Backbone as a chain_set.jsonl record, in Angstrom:
{"seq": "MKSFLISLLISTSFATGVHADTDMGRIKFTVAMLADVPILGDTCSVPAEKKAAASAMLYGIIEVHPDFAYIIDEVQAERLARPLTQKQETTYCPVLIRFLDSVLH", "coords": {"N": [[-16.381, 5.351, -16.962], [-13.405, 5.02, -17.21], [-13.322, 7.77, -18.596], [-13.295, 8.953, -15.816], [-10.768, 8.008, -15.128], [-9.393, 9.112, -16.78], [-9.44, 11.449, -16.85], [-8.378, 12.139, -14.144], [-5.761, 11.531, -13.881], [-4.835, 12.736, -16.366], [-5.591, 15.794, -15.301], [-3.587, 15.302, -12.804], [-1.481, 14.778, -13.947], [0.513, 17.378, -14.905], [1.243, 17.614, -12.246], [2.601, 16.322, -11.361], [4.882, 15.535, -12.231], [4.503, 13.443, -14.112], [4.513, 12.166, -18.295], [3.316, 11.513, -20.116], [2.595, 9.67, -23.442], [-0.011, 8.256, -23.735], [-2.966, 8.702, -23.013], [-3.535, 6.255, -22.491], [-1.125, 5.621, -21.494], [-1.034, 7.452, -19.476], [-2.799, 6.004, -17.562], [-1.546, 3.52, -17.019], [0.862, 3.814, -15.973], [0.675, 4.707, -14.009], [-0.882, 2.074, -12.494], [1.672, 1.069, -12.615], [3.189, 2.104, -10.659], [1.774, 1.696, -7.972], [1.363, -0.193, -7.676], [4.361, -0.828, -7.068], [4.636, 0.668, -4.711], [4.011, 1.233, -1.868], [4.44, 2.911, -0.025], [5.275, 6.899, -0.223], [7.844, 8.709, 0.063], [7.33, 11.055, 3.601], [4.249, 11.21, 3.066], [1.895, 10.036, 3.607], [0.373, 7.037, 2.918], [-0.073, 3.526, 1.522], [-3.036, 1.17, 1.464], [-2.265, -1.733, 2.985], [-3.48, -3.279, 1.81], [-4.896, -2.874, -0.561], [-2.345, -2.154, -1.733], [-1.653, -4.98, -2.452], [-3.535, -5.444, -4.389], [-3.735, -3.73, -6.399], [-0.466, -4.815, -7.301], [-1.598, -8.021, -8.121], [-3.332, -6.91, -9.87], [-1.806, -5.993, -11.874], [-0.268, -8.468, -12.748], [-2.391, -10.21, -13.407], [-3.761, -11.477, -12.345], [-6.176, -11.428, -10.571], [-9.053, -10.375, -12.181], [-9.126, -7.617, -13.992], [-10.3, -4.442, -15.09], [-11.953, -4.226, -17.911], [-10.615, -2.132, -19.747], [-8.306, -2.067, -19.023], [-7.286, -4.059, -19.527], [-6.051, -4.66, -21.772], [-3.097, -3.538, -21.709], [-1.362, -5.439, -19.103], [0.537, -6.582, -19.798], [2.56, -5.795, -21.468], [3.271, -4.196, -19.203], [5.471, -3.776, -17.052], [7.743, -2.563, -18.467], [7.511, -0.222, -18.157], [8.055, 0.276, -15.552], [7.892, 2.594, -12.518], [9.738, 4.233, -13.88], [10.736, 6.929, -12.573], [12.697, 9.073, -9.996], [10.379, 9.478, -7.858], [10.056, 13.186, -6.76], [10.058, 15.099, -3.383], [7.859, 16.613, -2.962], [6.337, 15.848, -6.141], [5.062, 13.792, -5.038], [3.331, 14.84, -2.733], [1.929, 15.725, -3.885], [1.22, 13.402, -5.046], [0.39, 11.623, -4.042], [-2.511, 11.304, -2.966], [-3.734, 11.324, -5.028], [-2.825, 8.765, -5.76], [-4.729, 6.842, -3.455], [-7.062, 7.508, -4.788], [-7.285, 6.529, -7.108], [-7.236, 4.245, -6.631], [-9.318, 3.254, -5.487], [-11.456, 3.943, -6.751], [-11.192, 2.394, -8.471], [-10.146, -0.327, -7.846], [-12.219, -2.722, -5.671]], "CA": [[-15.311, 4.999, -15.399], [-12.478, 5.365, -18.729], [-13.047, 9.013, -18.488], [-13.413, 9.565, -15.351], [-10.065, 7.664, -15.203], [-8.646, 9.529, -16.952], [-9.308, 12.693, -16.371], [-7.622, 11.956, -13.085], [-4.539, 11.718, -14.328], [-4.523, 13.954, -16.147], [-4.775, 16.768, -13.317], [-2.48, 15.748, -11.901], [-0.025, 14.113, -15.213], [2.174, 17.828, -14.958], [2.366, 18.27, -11.337], [4.024, 15.141, -10.755], [6.453, 14.501, -13.919], [4.541, 12.102, -14.789], [4.194, 12.63, -18.999], [3.295, 10.23, -21.284], [2.77, 9.62, -25.076], [-1.183, 8.807, -23.888], [-3.805, 8.701, -21.378], [-3.716, 4.63, -21.563], [0.561, 4.939, -20.974], [-0.631, 7.602, -17.761], [-3.086, 5.205, -16.912], [0.082, 2.448, -17.285], [2.02, 3.864, -15.41], [0.003, 4.671, -12.185], [-1.251, 1.447, -11.869], [2.785, 0.754, -12.148], [3.36, 3.126, -9.18], [0.082, 1.916, -6.738], [2.228, -1.43, -7.015], [5.959, -1.106, -5.584], [5.28, 2.361, -3.709], [3.449, 1.54, -0.737], [4.404, 4.455, 0.718], [5.436, 8.266, -0.371], [8.021, 9.705, 1.87], [6.199, 10.436, 4.74], [3.319, 11.797, 3.578], [1.158, 8.496, 3.033], [0.75, 4.802, 2.365], [-0.818, 3.101, 0.537], [-3.243, 0.382, 2.449], [-1.012, -3.403, 2.14], [-4.708, -4.407, 0.99], [-4.843, -1.871, -2.013], [-1.513, -2.119, -3.08], [-1.249, -6.456, -2.747], [-4.411, -5.711, -5.12], [-2.807, -3.324, -7.697], [-0.079, -6.197, -7.951], [-2.51, -8.748, -8.931], [-3.993, -6.345, -10.837], [-0.623, -6.338, -13.177], [0.02, -9.91, -13.407], [-3.168, -10.846, -14.471], [-3.914, -12.841, -11.47], [-7.206, -10.968, -10.76], [-10.16, -9.768, -12.966], [-9.32, -6.212, -15.002], [-11.485, -4.354, -15.996], [-11.715, -3.877, -19.737], [-10.251, -0.563, -20.449], [-6.414, -2.114, -18.809], [-6.984, -5.589, -20.453], [-4.528, -5.342, -22.458], [-1.424, -2.836, -20.72], [-1.12, -5.616, -18.674], [1.481, -7.623, -20.463], [3.452, -3.543, -21.537], [3.837, -2.443, -17.939], [7.05, -3.866, -16.341], [9.138, -2.118, -18.731], [7.751, 0.84, -17.014], [7.203, 0.603, -13.851], [8.537, 3.683, -12.09], [10.457, 5.032, -14.856], [11.544, 8.053, -11.74], [11.503, 8.521, -8.503], [9.283, 10.977, -7.577], [10.819, 13.803, -6.123], [8.66, 15.173, -2.551], [7.029, 17.495, -3.387], [5.369, 15.749, -6.262], [5.197, 12.436, -3.259], [2.45, 15.622, -1.757], [0.645, 15.829, -5.009], [0.957, 12.334, -6.226], [-0.293, 10.519, -3.156], [-3.714, 11.122, -2.986], [-4.405, 10.304, -6.695], [-2.74, 7.352, -5.237], [-5.565, 6.754, -2.843], [-8.671, 7.466, -5.118], [-7.925, 5.345, -8.014], [-7.123, 2.632, -6.085], [-10.669, 3.376, -4.153], [-12.498, 3.976, -8.07], [-10.512, 0.78, -9.031], [-10.699, -1.801, -6.795], [-13.659, -2.41, -5.133]], "C": [[-13.648, 5.233, -16.094], [-12.544, 6.442, -18.18], [-13.253, 9.626, -17.588], [-11.279, 9.741, -14.792], [-8.61, 9.004, -15.562], [-8.394, 11.049, -17.604], [-8.903, 13.154, -15.458], [-6.543, 12.067, -13.211], [-4.457, 12.435, -15.022], [-4.719, 15.179, -15.841], [-4.36, 16.404, -13.509], [-0.901, 15.214, -12.82], [0.992, 15.601, -15.122], [2.117, 18.23, -13.692], [3.194, 16.949, -11.127], [4.788, 14.985, -12.166], [5.831, 13.947, -14.796], [4.235, 12.438, -16.573], [4.576, 11.666, -20.536], [3.079, 10.715, -21.916], [0.962, 9.585, -24.92], [-2.048, 8.746, -23.327], [-3.438, 7.031, -21.322], [-1.985, 4.996, -21.238], [0.349, 5.849, -19.861], [-1.568, 6.188, -17.117], [-1.868, 3.831, -16.443], [1.639, 2.934, -16.2], [2.17, 4.236, -14.141], [-0.289, 3.503, -11.955], [0.63, 1.172, -11.838], [2.982, 1.148, -10.574], [2.823, 2.701, -8.049], [1.194, 0.417, -6.896], [3.587, -1.597, -6.497], [5.978, -0.244, -5.312], [4.551, 2.802, -2.56], [2.689, 2.216, 0.159], [5.474, 5.752, 0.698], [6.056, 9.392, -0.154], [6.969, 9.276, 2.546], [4.882, 10.957, 4.66], [1.955, 11.377, 3.324], [0.876, 7.287, 2.711], [-0.381, 4.899, 1.668], [-1.639, 2.02, 1.588], [-2.608, -0.836, 1.81], [-2.263, -3.638, 0.793], [-4.553, -4.029, -0.916], [-4.067, -2.458, -3.138], [-1.077, -4.125, -3.188], [-2.621, -6.509, -4.605], [-3.647, -5.175, -6.462], [-1.756, -4.926, -7.939], [-0.151, -7.072, -8.726], [-3.086, -8.272, -10.06], [-2.646, -6.405, -12.263], [-0.731, -7.549, -13.621], [-1.291, -9.858, -13.769], [-3.78, -11.265, -13.915], [-5.939, -12.264, -10.754], [-8.353, -10.36, -12.049], [-9.601, -8.191, -12.969], [-10.4, -5.859, -15.678], [-10.809, -3.293, -17.324], [-10.549, -3.011, -20.195], [-8.314, -0.894, -20.424], [-6.174, -3.454, -18.856], [-5.134, -6.117, -20.816], [-3.149, -4.222, -22.516], [-0.513, -3.821, -20.202], [0.45, -6.736, -18.985], [2.739, -6.65, -21.127], [3.786, -2.801, -20.582], [4.729, -2.388, -17.3], [7.93, -2.832, -17.31], [8.892, -0.979, -18.783], [8.003, 1.051, -15.451], [8.672, 1.283, -13.198], [10.336, 4.002, -12.643], [10.745, 6.152, -14.395], [11.557, 7.669, -11.022], [11.118, 10.017, -8.601], [10.609, 11.966, -7.132], [9.646, 14.327, -4.425], [7.813, 16.265, -2.679], [5.535, 16.874, -4.897], [4.72, 13.796, -5.778], [3.706, 13.21, -3.3], [1.462, 15.35, -2.848], [0.346, 13.891, -5.638], [-0.601, 11.139, -5.03], [-1.587, 10.123, -3.152], [-4.445, 10.834, -4.542], [-4.206, 8.604, -6.535], [-4.367, 5.902, -5.357], [-6.882, 6.43, -4.295], [-8.26, 6.909, -6.495], [-7.435, 4.659, -8.078], [-8.676, 2.801, -5.711], [-11.803, 3.396, -5.415], [-12.108, 2.242, -8.612], [-11.157, -0.449, -8.801], [-11.302, -1.519, -5.409], [-13.034, -4.461, -4.161]], "O": [[-12.765, 5.631, -15.334], [-11.897, 6.493, -17.134], [-13.466, 10.823, -17.779], [-10.647, 10.716, -14.383], [-7.604, 9.468, -15.026], [-7.607, 11.552, -18.406], [-8.832, 14.381, -15.39], [-6.088, 12.947, -12.481], [-3.806, 13.353, -14.522], [-3.766, 15.871, -16.198], [-4.084, 16.581, -14.696], [0.278, 15.264, -12.469], [2.196, 15.37, -15.224], [2.812, 19.227, -13.497], [4.357, 16.833, -10.74], [5.061, 13.996, -12.846], [6.182, 13.816, -15.969], [3.382, 13.321, -16.491], [5.429, 11.374, -21.374], [3.078, 11.945, -21.86], [0.323, 10.411, -25.571], [-1.397, 8.681, -22.285], [-3.092, 6.534, -20.25], [-1.66, 4.197, -20.361], [1.15, 5.633, -18.951], [-1.051, 5.438, -16.29], [-1.658, 3.513, -15.272], [2.772, 2.541, -15.922], [3.132, 4.212, -13.374], [0.013, 3.371, -10.769], [0.95, 1.051, -10.655], [2.892, 0.43, -9.577], [3.254, 3.203, -7.012], [1.806, 0.158, -5.86], [3.889, -2.399, -5.613], [7.075, 0.31, -5.386], [4.357, 3.953, -2.17], [1.593, 2.305, 0.712], [6.431, 5.725, 1.471], [5.61, 10.539, -0.107], [6.191, 8.322, 2.543], [4.244, 11.207, 5.682], [1.042, 12.103, 2.931], [1.65, 6.668, 1.982], [-1.223, 5.736, 1.341], [-1.031, 1.868, 2.647], [-2.423, -1.03, 0.609], [-2.183, -3.945, -0.396], [-4.261, -4.637, -1.946], [-4.282, -2.889, -4.271], [-0.225, -4.481, -4.002], [-2.556, -7.292, -5.553], [-3.116, -5.87, -7.329], [-2.158, -5.908, -8.563], [0.575, -7.283, -9.697], [-3.338, -8.94, -11.063], [-2.812, -6.856, -13.397], [-1.209, -7.809, -14.725], [-1.348, -9.236, -14.83], [-4.752, -11.721, -14.517], [-6.759, -13.171, -10.614], [-7.713, -9.763, -12.914], [-9.665, -7.577, -11.904], [-11.158, -6.441, -16.454], [-9.987, -2.414, -17.581], [-9.681, -3.368, -20.991], [-7.415, -0.444, -21.133], [-5.18, -4.018, -18.399], [-4.152, -6.827, -20.6], [-2.33, -4.258, -23.435], [0.698, -3.713, -20.398], [1.093, -7.441, -18.207], [3.882, -7.107, -21.141], [4.248, -1.662, -20.526], [5.108, -1.319, -16.822], [8.882, -2.291, -16.747], [9.731, -0.282, -19.352], [8.073, 1.935, -14.596], [9.845, 0.914, -13.236], [11.459, 4.0, -12.138], [11.112, 6.922, -15.283], [11.055, 6.599, -10.678], [11.412, 11.089, -9.131], [11.796, 11.642, -7.146], [8.5, 13.881, -4.409], [6.838, 16.258, -1.927], [4.346, 17.193, -4.87], [4.059, 12.971, -6.409], [2.79, 12.544, -3.784], [0.36, 14.827, -2.682], [-0.498, 13.421, -6.401], [-1.639, 10.489, -5.156], [-1.939, 8.951, -3.283], [-5.466, 10.24, -4.887], [-4.887, 7.642, -6.893], [-4.814, 5.035, -6.107], [-7.389, 5.351, -4.602], [-9.28, 6.836, -7.18], [-7.001, 4.139, -9.106], [-9.078, 1.643, -5.83], [-12.926, 2.944, -5.193], [-12.791, 1.292, -8.998], [-12.064, -1.176, -9.208], [-11.119, -0.696, -4.512], [-13.806, -5.045, -3.4]]}, "num_chains": 1, "name": "protein.A"}
C-alpha cells in the first residue's frame, strides 16, 4: 500500500507543484490538503464524509495506517504550504479522491 501511495504522489508531484523533501513529505502534504480543501475551484469536490475522515486521521481520532502514524503530530506545520493554481487544481483533485478511496474505507 505504501509503495502505491508513494508512486501515485510522485507521479503527480511535478504537475501539482508539490516538491517535498521526502516521499513521506509528499504524503504528509497531501493528507493536510485533504482535510482543509473540500472544494478545489470548480473542478470537483471531496465528499464530506471523506473530508471528515481525513481530518480525523490528521488529529489521530481514528486509527491510522502504520505508514502514517508518525506524521500526525507534525502535519500541522505543513498545512496548505501554498495555494494551488487553477491548473494545479485540475490535476490535483482526482489524486486526492483516489488517495482517500485507497486509504479511508
